[in-house]
PDB file of C-alpha atoms in Angstrom:
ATOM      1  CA  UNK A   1      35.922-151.259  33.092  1.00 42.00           C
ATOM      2  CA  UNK A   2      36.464-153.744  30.511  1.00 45.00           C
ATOM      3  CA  UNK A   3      39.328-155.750  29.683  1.00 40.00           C
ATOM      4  CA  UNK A   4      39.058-155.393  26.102  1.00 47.00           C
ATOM      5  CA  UNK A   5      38.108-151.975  24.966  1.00 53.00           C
ATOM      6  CA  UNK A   6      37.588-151.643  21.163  1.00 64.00           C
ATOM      7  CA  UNK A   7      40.543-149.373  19.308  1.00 75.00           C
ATOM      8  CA  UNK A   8      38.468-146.559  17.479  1.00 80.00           C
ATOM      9  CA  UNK A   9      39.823-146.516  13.739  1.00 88.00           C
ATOM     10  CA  UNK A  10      41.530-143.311  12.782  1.00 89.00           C
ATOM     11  CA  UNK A  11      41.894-140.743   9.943  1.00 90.00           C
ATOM     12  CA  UNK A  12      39.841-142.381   6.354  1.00 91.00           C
ATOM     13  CA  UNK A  13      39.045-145.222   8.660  1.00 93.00           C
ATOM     14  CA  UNK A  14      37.049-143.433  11.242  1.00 93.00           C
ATOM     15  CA  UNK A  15      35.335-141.268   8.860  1.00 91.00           C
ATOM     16  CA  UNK A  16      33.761-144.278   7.022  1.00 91.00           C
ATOM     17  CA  UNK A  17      33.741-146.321  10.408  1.00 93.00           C
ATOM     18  CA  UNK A  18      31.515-142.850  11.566  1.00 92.00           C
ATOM     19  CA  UNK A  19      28.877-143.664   8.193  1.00 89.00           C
ATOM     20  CA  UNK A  20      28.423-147.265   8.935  1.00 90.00           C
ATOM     21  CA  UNK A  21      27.900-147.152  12.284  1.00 91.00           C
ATOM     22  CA  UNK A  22      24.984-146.101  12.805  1.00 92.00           C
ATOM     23  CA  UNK A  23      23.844-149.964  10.387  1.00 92.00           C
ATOM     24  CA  UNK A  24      24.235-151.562  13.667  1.00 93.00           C
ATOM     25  CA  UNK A  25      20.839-150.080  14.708  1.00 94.00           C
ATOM     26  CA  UNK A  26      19.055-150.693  11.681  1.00 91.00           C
ATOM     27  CA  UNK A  27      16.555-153.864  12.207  1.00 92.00           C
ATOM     28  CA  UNK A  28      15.959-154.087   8.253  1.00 90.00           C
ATOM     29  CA  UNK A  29      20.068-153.859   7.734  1.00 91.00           C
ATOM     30  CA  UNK A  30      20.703-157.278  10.009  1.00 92.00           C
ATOM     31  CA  UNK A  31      17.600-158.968   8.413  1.00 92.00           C
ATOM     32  CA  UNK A  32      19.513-158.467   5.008  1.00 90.00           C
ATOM     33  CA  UNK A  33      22.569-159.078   6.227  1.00 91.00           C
ATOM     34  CA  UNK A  34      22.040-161.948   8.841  1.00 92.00           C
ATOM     35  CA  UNK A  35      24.028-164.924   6.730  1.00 93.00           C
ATOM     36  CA  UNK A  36      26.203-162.339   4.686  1.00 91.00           C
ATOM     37  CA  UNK A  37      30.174-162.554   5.767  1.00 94.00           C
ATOM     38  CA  UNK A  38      32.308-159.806   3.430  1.00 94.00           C
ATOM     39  CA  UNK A  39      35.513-158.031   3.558  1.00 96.00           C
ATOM     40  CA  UNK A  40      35.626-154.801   1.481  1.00 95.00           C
ATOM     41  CA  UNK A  41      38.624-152.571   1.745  1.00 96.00           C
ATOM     42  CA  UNK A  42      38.533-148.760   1.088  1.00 94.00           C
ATOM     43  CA  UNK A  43      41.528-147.719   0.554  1.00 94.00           C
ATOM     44  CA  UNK A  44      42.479-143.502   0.159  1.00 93.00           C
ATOM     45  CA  UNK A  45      45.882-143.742  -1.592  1.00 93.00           C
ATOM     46  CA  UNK A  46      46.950-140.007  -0.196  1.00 93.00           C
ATOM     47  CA  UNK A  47      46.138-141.099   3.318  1.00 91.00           C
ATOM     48  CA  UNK A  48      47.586-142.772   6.446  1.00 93.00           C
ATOM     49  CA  UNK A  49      45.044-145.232   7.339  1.00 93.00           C
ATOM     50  CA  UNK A  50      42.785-147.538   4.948  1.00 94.00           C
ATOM     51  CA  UNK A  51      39.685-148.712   5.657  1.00 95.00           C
ATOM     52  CA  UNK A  52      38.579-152.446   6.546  1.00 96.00           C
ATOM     53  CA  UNK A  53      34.570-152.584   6.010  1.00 95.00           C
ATOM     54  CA  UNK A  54      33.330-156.027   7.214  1.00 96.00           C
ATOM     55  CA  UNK A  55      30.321-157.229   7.463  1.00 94.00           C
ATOM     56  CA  UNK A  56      29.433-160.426   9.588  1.00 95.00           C
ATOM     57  CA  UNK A  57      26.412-162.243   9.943  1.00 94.00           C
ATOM     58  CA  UNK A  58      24.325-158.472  10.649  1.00 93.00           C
ATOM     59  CA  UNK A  59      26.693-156.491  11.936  1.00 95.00           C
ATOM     60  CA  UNK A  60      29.055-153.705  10.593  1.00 94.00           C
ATOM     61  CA  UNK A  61      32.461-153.144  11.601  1.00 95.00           C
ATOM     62  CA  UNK A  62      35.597-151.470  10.360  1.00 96.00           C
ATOM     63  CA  UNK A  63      38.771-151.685  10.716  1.00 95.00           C
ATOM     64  CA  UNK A  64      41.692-149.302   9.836  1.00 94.00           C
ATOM     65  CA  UNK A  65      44.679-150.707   8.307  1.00 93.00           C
ATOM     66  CA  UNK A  66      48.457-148.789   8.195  1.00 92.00           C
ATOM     67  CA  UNK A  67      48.630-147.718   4.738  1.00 88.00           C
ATOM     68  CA  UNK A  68      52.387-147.684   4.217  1.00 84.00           C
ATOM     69  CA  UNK A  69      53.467-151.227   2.977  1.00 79.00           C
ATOM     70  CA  UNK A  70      51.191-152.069  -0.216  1.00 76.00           C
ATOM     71  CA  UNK A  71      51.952-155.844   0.780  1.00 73.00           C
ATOM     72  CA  UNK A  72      50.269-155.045   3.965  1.00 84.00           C
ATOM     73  CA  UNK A  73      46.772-154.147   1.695  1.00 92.00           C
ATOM     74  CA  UNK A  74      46.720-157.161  -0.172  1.00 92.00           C
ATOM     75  CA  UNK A  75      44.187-159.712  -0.684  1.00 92.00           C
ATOM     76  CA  UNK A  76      46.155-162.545   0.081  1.00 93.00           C
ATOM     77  CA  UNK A  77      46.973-160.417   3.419  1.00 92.00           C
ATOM     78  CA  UNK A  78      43.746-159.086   4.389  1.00 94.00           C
ATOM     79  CA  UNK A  79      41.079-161.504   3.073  1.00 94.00           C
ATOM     80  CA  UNK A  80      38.937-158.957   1.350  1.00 96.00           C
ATOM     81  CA  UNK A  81      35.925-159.776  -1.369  1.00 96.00           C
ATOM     82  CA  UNK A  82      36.033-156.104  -2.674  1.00 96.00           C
ATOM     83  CA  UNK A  83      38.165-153.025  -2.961  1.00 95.00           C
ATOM     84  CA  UNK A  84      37.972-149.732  -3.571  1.00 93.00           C
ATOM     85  CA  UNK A  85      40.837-147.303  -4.478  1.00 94.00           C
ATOM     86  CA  UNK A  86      41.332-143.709  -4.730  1.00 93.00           C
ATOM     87  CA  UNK A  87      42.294-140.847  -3.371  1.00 93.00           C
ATOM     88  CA  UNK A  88      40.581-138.955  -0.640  1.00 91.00           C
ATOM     89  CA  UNK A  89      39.088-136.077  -2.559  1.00 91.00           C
ATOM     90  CA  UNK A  90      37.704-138.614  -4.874  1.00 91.00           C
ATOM     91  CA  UNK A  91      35.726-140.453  -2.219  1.00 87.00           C
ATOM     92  CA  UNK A  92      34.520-137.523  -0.757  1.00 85.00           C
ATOM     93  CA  UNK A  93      33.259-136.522  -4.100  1.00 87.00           C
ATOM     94  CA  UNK A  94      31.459-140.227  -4.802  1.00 82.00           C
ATOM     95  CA  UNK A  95      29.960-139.781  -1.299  1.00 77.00           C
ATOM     96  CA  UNK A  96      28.389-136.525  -1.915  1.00 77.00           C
ATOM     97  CA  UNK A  97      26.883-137.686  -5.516  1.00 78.00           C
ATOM     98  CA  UNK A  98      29.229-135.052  -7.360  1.00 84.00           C
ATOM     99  CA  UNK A  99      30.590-137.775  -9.571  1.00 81.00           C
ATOM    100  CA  UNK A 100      28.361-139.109 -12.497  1.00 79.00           C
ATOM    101  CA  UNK A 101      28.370-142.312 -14.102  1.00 78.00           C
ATOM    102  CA  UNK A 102      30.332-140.841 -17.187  1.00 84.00           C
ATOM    103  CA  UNK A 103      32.899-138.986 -14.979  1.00 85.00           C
ATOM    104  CA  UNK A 104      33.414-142.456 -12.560  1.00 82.00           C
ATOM    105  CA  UNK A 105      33.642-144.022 -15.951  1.00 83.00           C
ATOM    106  CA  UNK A 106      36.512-141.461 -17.338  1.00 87.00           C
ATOM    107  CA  UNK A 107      38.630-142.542 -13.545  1.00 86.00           C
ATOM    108  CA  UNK A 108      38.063-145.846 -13.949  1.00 85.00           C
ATOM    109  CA  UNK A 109      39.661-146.059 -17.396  1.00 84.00           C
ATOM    110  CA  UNK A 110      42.319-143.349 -15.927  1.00 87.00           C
ATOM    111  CA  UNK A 111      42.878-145.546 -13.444  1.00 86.00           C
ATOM    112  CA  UNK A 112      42.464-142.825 -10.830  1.00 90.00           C
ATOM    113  CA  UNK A 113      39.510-145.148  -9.628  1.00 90.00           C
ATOM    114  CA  UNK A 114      40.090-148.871  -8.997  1.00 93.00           C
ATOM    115  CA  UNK A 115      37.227-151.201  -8.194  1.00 91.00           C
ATOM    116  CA  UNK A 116      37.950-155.108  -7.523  1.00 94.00           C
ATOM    117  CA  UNK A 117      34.325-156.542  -6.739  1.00 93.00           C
ATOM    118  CA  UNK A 118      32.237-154.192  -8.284  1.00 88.00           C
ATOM    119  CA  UNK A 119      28.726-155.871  -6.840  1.00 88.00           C
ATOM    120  CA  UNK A 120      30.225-155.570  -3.146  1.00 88.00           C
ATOM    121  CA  UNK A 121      30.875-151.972  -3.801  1.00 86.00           C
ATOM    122  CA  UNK A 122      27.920-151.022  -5.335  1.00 84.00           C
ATOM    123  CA  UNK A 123      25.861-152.893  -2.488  1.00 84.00           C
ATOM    124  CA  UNK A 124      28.040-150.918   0.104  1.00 81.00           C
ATOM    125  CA  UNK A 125      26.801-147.708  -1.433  1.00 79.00           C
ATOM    126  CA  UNK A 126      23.317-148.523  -1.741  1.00 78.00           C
ATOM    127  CA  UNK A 127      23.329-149.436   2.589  1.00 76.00           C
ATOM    128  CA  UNK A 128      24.647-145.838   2.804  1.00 71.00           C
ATOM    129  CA  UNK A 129      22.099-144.024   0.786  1.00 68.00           C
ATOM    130  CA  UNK A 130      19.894-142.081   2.938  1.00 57.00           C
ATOM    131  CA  UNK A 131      16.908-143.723   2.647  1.00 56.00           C
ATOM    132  CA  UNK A 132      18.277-147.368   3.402  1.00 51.00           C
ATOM    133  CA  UNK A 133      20.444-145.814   6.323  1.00 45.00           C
TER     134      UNK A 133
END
């Protein structure tokens, strides 16, 4: 048995750490990705645990993060290049394509969506599109 046995994230964290996974396997993922080091957090403002998505020279981790303090999500904190912010329901709803570039639009200027980093994000999505997954 080993010493050190990695801490499974839990609640939002696991269910992204769940979707990214599976990168870890993907030959064409840690060609892309071999000299790439990022930090993007997802955060689920309703929920318990935030999310921690790094990526490091290839591989694809993440992390989950106490989401009671705000001070305890910040950049200066954490170290992250990109953040994502919302509630649950909302990410659900950008994961399963339900939400259109006019309606992210409309909670963006709501501020019901907020996006520091918008390349990092966008390039997150794009690894977990079916066909690059």
């Amino acid at each position: 048995m080993t010493e050190e046995k990695k801490k499974r994230p839990r609640g939002f964290a696991n269910m992204i750490y769940k979707t990214v996974l599976p990168l870890n396997d993907d030959d064409r993922f840690k060609e892309k990705y071999k000299d790439i080091k990022s930090k993007i957090l997802m955060n689920a403002v309703d929920g318990k645990y935030a999310a921690l998505v790094i990526i490091d020279n290839g591989t694809i981790d993440v992390e989950g993060i106490v989401n009671k303090e705000k001070n305890d999500l910040k950049q200066e904190v954490l170290g992250w290049d990109a953040k994502l912010e919302t509630t649950t329901e909302l990410f659900l709803k950008l994961a399963a394509g339900e939400l259109g570039t006019g309606a992210s639009l409309v909670k963006i200027i709501t501020r019901k969506l907020k996006i520091k980093g918008l390349n990092q994000i966008l390039e997150l999505f794009a690894l977990l599109e079916p066909e690059n997954a």
